[in-house]
Amino acid sequence: MPQQTIPAIDFNFFVLGDLGDMFDNNEIFINKNYQRGDIWKLSQKIELIKSINQRYSIGVLVLFVNDEGKYEILDGQQRLLTIIKYLKETLPLSDTDITPCAELSRRDKKLQDAYCVFYLKLKSHDPESKEEDMVQTFLRLQEGTPLNKAEKLNAYRGVFKDTFKETRETHPLFNYLGTERRFRFRQLAAELLLLELDGNFDNKTFPSLDSETMIEAVKKYEKRISRQKLTFYKGNLDYMERSLNMFLGAFKFRDIISFYLLISYLRKKRAGNENLQNEYAVFARLFMQKLNMFSMYQDKPPKGMTKEEFETYKKYKQESKIMTTSDSLRNRLEIMLSEFARLNPMIIADRQRLHDVGQKRILFFRQQGICPECTKPLTFKTASAHHVIPHSAGGRTDDLDHAQLVHDKCHKIIEERLKKQSKIKMLHKKATVRCT
């Protein structure tokens, strides 16, 4: 069994008077990738400065030293930020009895500058594991503080982290979502990315979006992400931004996830035409309008909504409450696919007796993207519609109850089989006539 590696630990102190210059020279720095911002209330900051003035201890900081000898804050960020604000006179003191730094007497200034800020300095033995040591130390230190999922994700590094961070910062979709709190938009970008990377859209099976699964994804894709899937992921975001833009501001995060699954499925299956972007936009407005017509706790449908619609949208609301489970994601997508097919009106078939795009789409969703002949997944663009009851027997193109969508090659096999069956019937009929 290999020996456990333990970071080197050194106990030391800074004097308060040096901290301002150390921050200015970047000798002590905050890693904004996973640290929270300035979240202390003013009352907490005032109490800290009072403690320093009264020569009380403010606790021990925990710092990680990098290869350049600079200190990265692992624990104590709020205390250090408060001290720096006081030293630079950006801390509001007008309603307090604290003397501003610039107004201290020479004696008091010397006493304050000499105040010792104690710290533990950690340094990893192994260069290969130093990032992991730092992340794990940070997470352990924060166990008493409720970090949310987004903050935990931001404590890690690698390609997956870089990708969702870059996407959140550069993609225009996130500009419509309002004010970000505690890395929540980064978390959303990470969740959508994981759905694209690990989701099976043929079978509608998706990874859970809980903290444990997300952190495993960060580790799994630390070195590499499929370029093809990454391109498709960003293409889906482009579709959503162009189709929905300002409307995105009215979406809850769980709805953004659902609509991402929908557009990714539609694009993968080519279940649409050149007008897909407009159809998607119209559907989103209709769907959200119906969704907001009632509360999940209502027992009866609101005015203007059928009982069937009410039950469908209520089920969606119930599934959305669960939000992160694989079953919830699949169920929400299936509801949306069913509604997408229903709300996009069917066009009357042309005189050539061919099913149009709208009719084919209905068949596609009804069959859940599976060819009934070979039971393999269909690609919408190349699929062929088959009249189960032929026109010669009274079948109608607009009668979708007697139609199915199959692979083009399967359609040819079916046609050949029907010809053989017809030929056998004719021979049998002739034989019967001769016997009589």
Coordinates of C-alpha atoms in Angstrom, one line a residue:
M1 CA 0.0 0.0 0.0
P2 CA 1.5 3.4 -1.0
Q3 CA 2.3 5.9 1.8
Q4 CA -0.2 8.7 2.3
T5 CA 1.1 12.0 1.0
I6 CA 0.6 14.9 3.4
P7 CA 1.1 18.6 2.4
A8 CA 3.9 20.3 4.3
I9 CA 2.5 22.6 7.0
D10 CA 4.2 25.7 8.3
F11 CA 2.7 27.9 11.1
N12 CA 3.7 31.6 10.8
F13 CA 2.3 35.2 10.8
F14 CA 2.1 38.4 8.8
V15 CA 1.9 41.8 10.4
L16 CA -1.2 43.7 9.5
G17 CA 0.8 46.7 8.2
D18 CA 2.3 44.6 5.4
L19 CA -1.0 43.1 4.1
G20 CA -1.9 46.1 1.9
D21 CA 1.3 46.0 -0.1
M22 CA 1.2 42.2 -0.3
F23 CA -2.2 42.3 -1.9
D24 CA -1.1 45.1 -4.3
N25 CA 1.9 43.1 -5.3
N26 CA -0.2 39.9 -5.7
E27 CA 1.9 38.1 -3.1
I28 CA -1.4 37.0 -1.5
F29 CA -4.3 36.4 -4.0
I30 CA -7.8 35.0 -4.2
N31 CA -8.6 32.3 -6.7
K32 CA -11.9 33.5 -8.1
N33 CA -12.4 30.2 -9.9
Y34 CA -13.8 28.6 -6.7
Q35 CA -13.8 31.3 -4.0
R36 CA -17.0 33.2 -3.2
G37 CA -17.0 37.0 -3.6
D38 CA -17.2 39.5 -0.8
I39 CA -20.3 38.1 1.0
W40 CA -19.9 39.3 4.6
K41 CA -22.5 41.8 6.0
L42 CA -21.2 45.2 7.1
S43 CA -21.9 44.3 10.7
Q44 CA -19.6 41.3 10.5
K45 CA -16.8 43.5 9.0
I46 CA -17.2 46.1 11.7
E47 CA -16.9 43.4 14.4
L48 CA -13.7 42.1 12.9
I49 CA -12.0 45.5 12.9
K50 CA -13.2 46.0 16.5
S51 CA -11.6 42.7 17.4
I52 CA -8.3 43.8 15.9
N53 CA -8.4 47.2 17.7
Q54 CA -9.0 45.4 21.0
R55 CA -6.1 43.0 20.2
Y56 CA -8.3 39.9 20.1
S57 CA -7.5 36.9 17.9
I58 CA -9.3 36.7 14.6
G59 CA -8.4 33.0 14.1
V60 CA -5.9 31.3 11.9
L61 CA -5.9 31.7 8.1
V62 CA -5.1 28.8 5.8
L63 CA -2.9 29.6 2.8
F64 CA -1.5 27.4 0.0
V65 CA 1.9 28.4 -1.4
N66 CA 2.5 28.0 -5.1
D67 CA 5.7 27.4 -7.1
E68 CA 6.4 31.2 -7.2
G69 CA 6.2 31.5 -3.5
K70 CA 2.9 33.4 -3.6
Y71 CA 0.0 32.7 -1.2
E72 CA -3.4 31.5 -2.3
I73 CA -6.2 31.9 0.2
L74 CA -8.0 28.6 1.2
D75 CA -9.7 29.8 4.3
G76 CA -10.0 33.4 5.6
Q77 CA -10.9 35.3 2.5
Q78 CA -13.6 37.3 4.2
R79 CA -11.3 38.4 7.0
L80 CA -8.5 39.4 4.7
L81 CA -10.9 41.3 2.3
T82 CA -12.3 43.2 5.3
I83 CA -8.8 44.1 6.5
I84 CA -7.8 45.3 3.1
K85 CA -10.9 47.5 2.8
Y86 CA -10.2 49.0 6.1
L87 CA -6.5 49.8 5.2
K88 CA -7.6 51.3 1.9
E89 CA -10.4 53.2 3.6
T90 CA -13.2 51.7 1.5
L91 CA -15.0 50.3 4.5
P92 CA -18.0 52.4 5.5
L93 CA -17.4 53.6 9.1
S94 CA -19.6 56.7 9.4
D95 CA -22.1 55.1 11.7
T96 CA -19.5 53.4 13.9
D97 CA -17.1 54.4 16.7
I98 CA -14.1 53.0 14.7
T99 CA -11.4 55.5 13.8
P100 CA -10.5 55.5 10.1
C101 CA -7.1 54.2 9.3
A102 CA -5.8 57.6 8.0
E103 CA -6.9 59.3 11.2
L104 CA -5.1 57.1 13.7
S105 CA -2.5 58.7 15.9
R106 CA 1.1 57.7 15.2
R107 CA 1.2 55.5 18.3
D108 CA -2.1 53.7 17.4
K109 CA -1.0 53.3 13.8
K110 CA 2.2 51.5 14.9
L111 CA 0.2 49.3 17.3
Q112 CA -2.2 48.4 14.5
D113 CA 0.5 47.8 11.9
A114 CA 2.2 45.4 14.4
Y115 CA -1.0 43.3 14.8
C116 CA -0.1 39.7 14.0
V117 CA -2.3 37.8 11.5
F118 CA -1.4 34.1 12.0
Y119 CA -1.7 31.5 9.2
L120 CA -1.0 27.9 8.3
K121 CA 1.0 27.6 5.1
L122 CA 0.4 24.4 3.1
K123 CA 2.7 23.1 0.3
S124 CA 2.2 19.9 -1.6
H125 CA 5.1 17.4 -1.7
D126 CA 4.0 16.1 -5.1
P127 CA 3.8 18.6 -8.1
E128 CA 1.4 16.1 -9.8
S129 CA -1.1 16.2 -7.0
K130 CA -0.8 19.8 -5.8
E131 CA -4.0 20.9 -7.5
E132 CA -6.0 18.0 -6.0
D133 CA -4.4 18.7 -2.6
M134 CA -5.5 22.3 -2.8
V135 CA -9.0 21.5 -3.9
Q136 CA -9.5 18.9 -1.3
T137 CA -8.1 21.1 1.5
F138 CA -10.4 23.9 0.4
L139 CA -13.5 21.6 0.5
R140 CA -12.6 20.1 3.9
L141 CA -12.1 23.6 5.3
Q142 CA -15.5 24.6 4.0
E143 CA -17.4 21.6 5.5
G144 CA -18.8 23.8 8.2
T145 CA -19.9 26.4 5.6
P146 CA -22.7 25.4 3.2
L147 CA -21.1 25.5 -0.2
N148 CA -23.6 25.1 -3.0
K149 CA -23.1 22.7 -6.0
A150 CA -21.8 25.5 -8.2
E151 CA -19.1 26.5 -5.7
K152 CA -18.0 22.9 -5.3
L153 CA -17.7 22.5 -9.1
N154 CA -15.6 25.7 -9.3
A155 CA -13.1 24.3 -6.8
Y156 CA -11.9 21.8 -9.5
R157 CA -9.8 22.4 -12.6
G158 CA -9.5 20.8 -16.0
V159 CA -11.0 20.8 -19.5
F160 CA -14.6 20.3 -18.3
K161 CA -14.3 23.2 -15.8
D162 CA -12.6 25.4 -18.4
T163 CA -15.3 24.6 -21.0
F164 CA -18.4 25.4 -18.9
K165 CA -16.6 28.5 -17.4
E166 CA -15.7 29.8 -20.9
T167 CA -19.2 29.1 -22.2
R168 CA -20.9 31.0 -19.4
E169 CA -18.6 34.0 -19.9
T170 CA -18.8 34.2 -23.7
H171 CA -22.1 32.8 -24.8
P172 CA -24.9 35.5 -25.3
L173 CA -27.6 33.1 -24.0
F174 CA -26.5 33.8 -20.4
N175 CA -26.9 37.6 -20.8
Y176 CA -30.7 37.1 -20.7
L177 CA -30.8 35.2 -17.4
G178 CA -30.6 38.1 -15.0
T179 CA -28.1 38.5 -12.1
E180 CA -25.9 35.6 -11.3
R181 CA -25.4 34.5 -7.7
R182 CA -22.7 32.2 -6.4
F183 CA -21.7 30.8 -9.8
R184 CA -25.2 29.6 -10.6
F185 CA -24.9 30.3 -14.4
R186 CA -21.6 28.4 -14.5
Q187 CA -23.5 25.5 -12.9
L188 CA -26.2 25.6 -15.5
A189 CA -23.6 25.6 -18.3
A190 CA -22.0 22.6 -16.6
E191 CA -25.3 20.7 -16.3
L192 CA -26.2 21.3 -20.0
L193 CA -22.7 20.2 -21.0
L194 CA -22.9 17.0 -19.0
L195 CA -26.3 16.2 -20.6
E196 CA -24.7 16.5 -24.0
L197 CA -21.6 14.5 -23.2
D198 CA -23.2 11.6 -21.3
G199 CA -26.9 11.7 -22.4
N200 CA -28.2 8.9 -24.6
F201 CA -30.8 10.7 -26.7
D202 CA -31.7 7.5 -28.6
N203 CA -33.0 5.8 -25.5
K204 CA -33.7 9.1 -23.6
T205 CA -31.4 8.2 -20.7
F206 CA -29.5 11.0 -19.0
P207 CA -27.1 11.4 -16.1
S208 CA -28.3 12.7 -12.8
L209 CA -27.4 16.3 -12.1
D210 CA -26.7 15.9 -8.4
S211 CA -23.4 17.2 -6.9
E212 CA -21.7 13.8 -6.8
T213 CA -22.4 13.1 -10.5
M214 CA -21.3 16.6 -11.5
I215 CA -18.0 16.3 -9.6
E216 CA -17.3 12.9 -11.2
A217 CA -17.8 14.5 -14.6
V218 CA -15.2 17.2 -13.8
K219 CA -12.7 14.4 -13.0
K220 CA -13.8 12.2 -16.0
Y221 CA -13.4 15.0 -18.5
E222 CA -10.4 16.6 -16.8
K223 CA -8.1 16.1 -19.8
R224 CA -10.3 15.9 -22.9
I225 CA -13.8 16.5 -24.3
S226 CA -15.2 15.3 -27.6
R227 CA -14.8 18.2 -30.1
Q228 CA -17.9 17.0 -32.0
K229 CA -20.1 17.0 -28.9
L230 CA -18.7 20.3 -27.8
T231 CA -19.6 21.8 -31.1
F232 CA -23.1 20.4 -30.9
Y233 CA -23.5 21.7 -27.4
K234 CA -22.7 25.2 -28.4
G235 CA -24.9 24.8 -31.5
N236 CA -27.8 24.0 -29.2
L237 CA -27.2 27.1 -27.1
D238 CA -27.1 29.1 -30.3
Y239 CA -30.5 27.7 -31.3
M240 CA -31.9 28.6 -27.9
E241 CA -30.5 32.1 -27.9
R242 CA -31.7 32.9 -31.4
S243 CA -35.2 31.4 -30.9
L244 CA -35.9 32.5 -27.4
N245 CA -33.6 35.5 -26.5
M246 CA -35.5 37.9 -24.2
F247 CA -38.0 35.2 -23.4
L248 CA -35.3 33.3 -21.6
G249 CA -35.5 35.8 -18.8
A250 CA -38.9 34.3 -17.8
F251 CA -37.6 30.7 -17.6
K252 CA -36.6 28.9 -14.5
F253 CA -33.4 27.0 -14.6
R254 CA -35.3 23.6 -14.7
D255 CA -37.2 24.8 -17.8
I256 CA -34.0 25.9 -19.5
I257 CA -32.7 22.4 -18.9
S258 CA -35.9 20.9 -20.4
F259 CA -35.8 23.1 -23.5
Y260 CA -32.1 22.3 -24.0
L261 CA -33.0 18.5 -24.0
L262 CA -35.8 19.2 -26.5
I263 CA -33.6 21.2 -29.0
S264 CA -30.8 18.7 -28.8
Y265 CA -33.1 15.8 -29.5
L266 CA -34.8 17.6 -32.4
R267 CA -31.5 18.5 -34.0
K268 CA -30.0 15.0 -33.5
K269 CA -33.0 13.3 -35.0
R270 CA -33.5 16.0 -37.7
A271 CA -37.1 16.0 -36.5
G272 CA -38.0 19.2 -38.2
N273 CA -37.3 21.2 -41.3
E274 CA -35.7 24.5 -42.2
N275 CA -38.3 26.2 -40.1
L276 CA -37.4 24.4 -36.9
Q277 CA -36.0 27.5 -35.3
N278 CA -39.4 29.3 -35.6
E279 CA -41.4 26.2 -34.7
Y280 CA -39.2 25.9 -31.5
A281 CA -39.8 29.5 -30.6
V282 CA -43.6 29.3 -31.1
F283 CA -43.8 26.1 -29.2
A284 CA -41.8 27.5 -26.3
R285 CA -44.3 30.4 -25.9
L286 CA -47.3 28.1 -26.2
F287 CA -45.8 25.6 -23.7
M288 CA -44.8 28.2 -21.1
Q289 CA -48.1 30.0 -21.5
K290 CA -50.1 26.8 -20.7
L291 CA -47.6 25.9 -17.9
N292 CA -48.2 29.2 -16.2
M293 CA -52.0 29.1 -16.3
F294 CA -52.3 27.2 -13.1
S295 CA -50.6 26.1 -9.8
M296 CA -49.3 22.6 -9.4
Y297 CA -51.6 22.3 -6.4
Q298 CA -54.9 22.9 -8.3
D299 CA -57.2 20.0 -8.8
K300 CA -59.2 21.3 -11.7
P301 CA -58.1 22.7 -15.1
P302 CA -58.3 26.5 -15.5
K303 CA -60.7 28.1 -18.0
G304 CA -59.6 27.5 -21.5
M305 CA -57.6 24.3 -20.8
T306 CA -58.9 20.8 -21.4
K307 CA -58.7 18.1 -18.7
E308 CA -56.1 16.2 -20.8
E309 CA -53.9 19.2 -21.2
F310 CA -54.2 20.0 -17.5
E311 CA -53.1 16.5 -16.6
T312 CA -50.1 16.7 -19.0
Y313 CA -48.9 20.1 -17.8
K314 CA -49.4 19.2 -14.1
K315 CA -47.3 16.1 -14.6
Y316 CA -44.6 18.2 -16.1
K317 CA -44.7 20.6 -13.1
Q318 CA -44.5 17.6 -10.7
E319 CA -41.5 16.1 -12.6
S320 CA -39.8 19.5 -12.6
K321 CA -39.9 19.7 -8.8
I322 CA -37.6 16.6 -8.7
M323 CA -35.4 18.5 -11.2
T324 CA -32.0 16.6 -11.2
T325 CA -32.9 12.8 -11.4
S326 CA -32.5 10.8 -14.6
D327 CA -36.2 9.7 -14.5
S328 CA -37.3 13.3 -14.2
L329 CA -35.2 14.5 -17.2
R330 CA -36.5 11.6 -19.4
N331 CA -40.2 12.2 -18.3
R332 CA -40.0 15.9 -19.0
L333 CA -38.5 15.4 -22.4
E334 CA -41.1 12.9 -23.4
I335 CA -43.9 15.3 -22.3
M336 CA -42.3 18.1 -24.3
L337 CA -41.9 15.9 -27.4
S338 CA -45.5 14.8 -27.2
E339 CA -46.7 18.4 -26.9
F340 CA -44.3 19.6 -29.7
A341 CA -45.9 17.1 -32.0
R342 CA -49.4 18.1 -30.9
L343 CA -49.1 21.9 -31.0
N344 CA -47.4 22.0 -34.4
P345 CA -50.5 21.8 -36.7
M346 CA -50.7 18.9 -39.2
I347 CA -50.7 20.1 -42.9
I348 CA -53.2 18.4 -45.3
A349 CA -51.3 15.9 -47.4
D350 CA -50.6 16.7 -51.1
R351 CA -52.1 15.0 -54.1
Q352 CA -49.1 12.8 -54.5
R353 CA -50.3 10.9 -51.4
L354 CA -47.1 11.6 -49.6
H355 CA -46.9 12.4 -45.9
D356 CA -45.6 15.9 -45.2
V357 CA -43.0 16.9 -42.6
G358 CA -45.6 17.6 -39.9
Q359 CA -47.2 14.2 -40.3
K360 CA -43.9 12.4 -40.4
R361 CA -42.9 14.2 -37.2
I362 CA -46.1 13.0 -35.4
L363 CA -45.3 9.5 -36.5
F364 CA -41.7 9.9 -35.3
F365 CA -42.6 11.1 -31.8
R366 CA -45.4 8.5 -31.5
Q367 CA -42.9 5.7 -32.2
Q368 CA -40.3 7.4 -29.9
G369 CA -37.8 7.5 -32.8
I370 CA -37.8 3.7 -33.3
C371 CA -38.4 1.9 -36.6
P372 CA -41.2 -0.8 -36.0
E373 CA -39.7 -3.0 -38.7
C374 CA -36.2 -3.5 -37.4
T375 CA -36.6 -1.9 -33.9
K376 CA -33.5 0.3 -34.5
P377 CA -33.4 4.1 -33.9
L378 CA -34.6 6.3 -36.8
T379 CA -33.0 9.3 -38.4
F380 CA -35.9 11.7 -39.2
K381 CA -34.4 13.1 -42.3
T382 CA -33.9 9.8 -44.1
A383 CA -37.0 8.0 -42.6
S384 CA -39.8 7.0 -44.9
A385 CA -43.6 7.0 -44.1
H386 CA -45.5 3.8 -44.9
H387 CA -49.2 3.4 -45.4
V388 CA -50.2 0.3 -43.4
I389 CA -53.5 0.3 -45.3
P390 CA -52.7 1.0 -48.9
H391 CA -54.6 3.5 -51.0
S392 CA -55.9 0.7 -53.1
A393 CA -57.6 -0.7 -50.0
G394 CA -59.1 2.7 -49.0
G395 CA -56.1 4.0 -46.9
R396 CA -55.8 7.8 -46.6
T397 CA -52.6 9.8 -46.1
D398 CA -54.2 12.0 -43.4
D399 CA -55.2 8.9 -41.4
L400 CA -52.1 8.6 -39.2
D401 CA -53.6 5.8 -37.1
H402 CA -52.8 3.6 -40.1
A403 CA -49.3 4.9 -40.9
Q404 CA -45.8 4.3 -39.6
L405 CA -42.3 5.7 -40.1
V406 CA -39.6 3.3 -41.1
H407 CA -36.0 3.3 -42.5
D408 CA -36.0 3.7 -46.2
K409 CA -34.4 0.2 -46.6
C410 CA -37.0 -1.3 -44.3
H411 CA -39.7 0.4 -46.4
K412 CA -38.4 -1.4 -49.5
I413 CA -38.4 -4.7 -47.5
I414 CA -42.0 -4.2 -46.5
E415 CA -43.0 -3.3 -50.0
E416 CA -41.4 -6.5 -51.3
R417 CA -43.0 -8.6 -48.6
L418 CA -46.4 -7.1 -49.5
K419 CA -45.9 -7.8 -53.2
K420 CA -45.1 -11.5 -52.4
Q421 CA -48.1 -11.7 -50.1
S422 CA -50.3 -10.2 -52.8
K423 CA -48.9 -12.6 -55.4
I424 CA -49.5 -15.6 -53.2
K425 CA -53.1 -14.4 -52.6
M426 CA -53.6 -14.1 -56.4
L427 CA -52.3 -17.6 -57.0
H428 CA -54.4 -19.0 -54.2
K429 CA -57.5 -17.3 -55.7
K430 CA -56.8 -18.7 -59.2
A431 CA -56.3 -22.2 -57.7
T432 CA -59.6 -21.9 -55.9
V433 CA -61.4 -20.8 -59.1
R434 CA -60.0 -23.9 -61.0
C435 CA -61.2 -26.2 -58.3
T436 CA -64.7 -24.9 -58.6

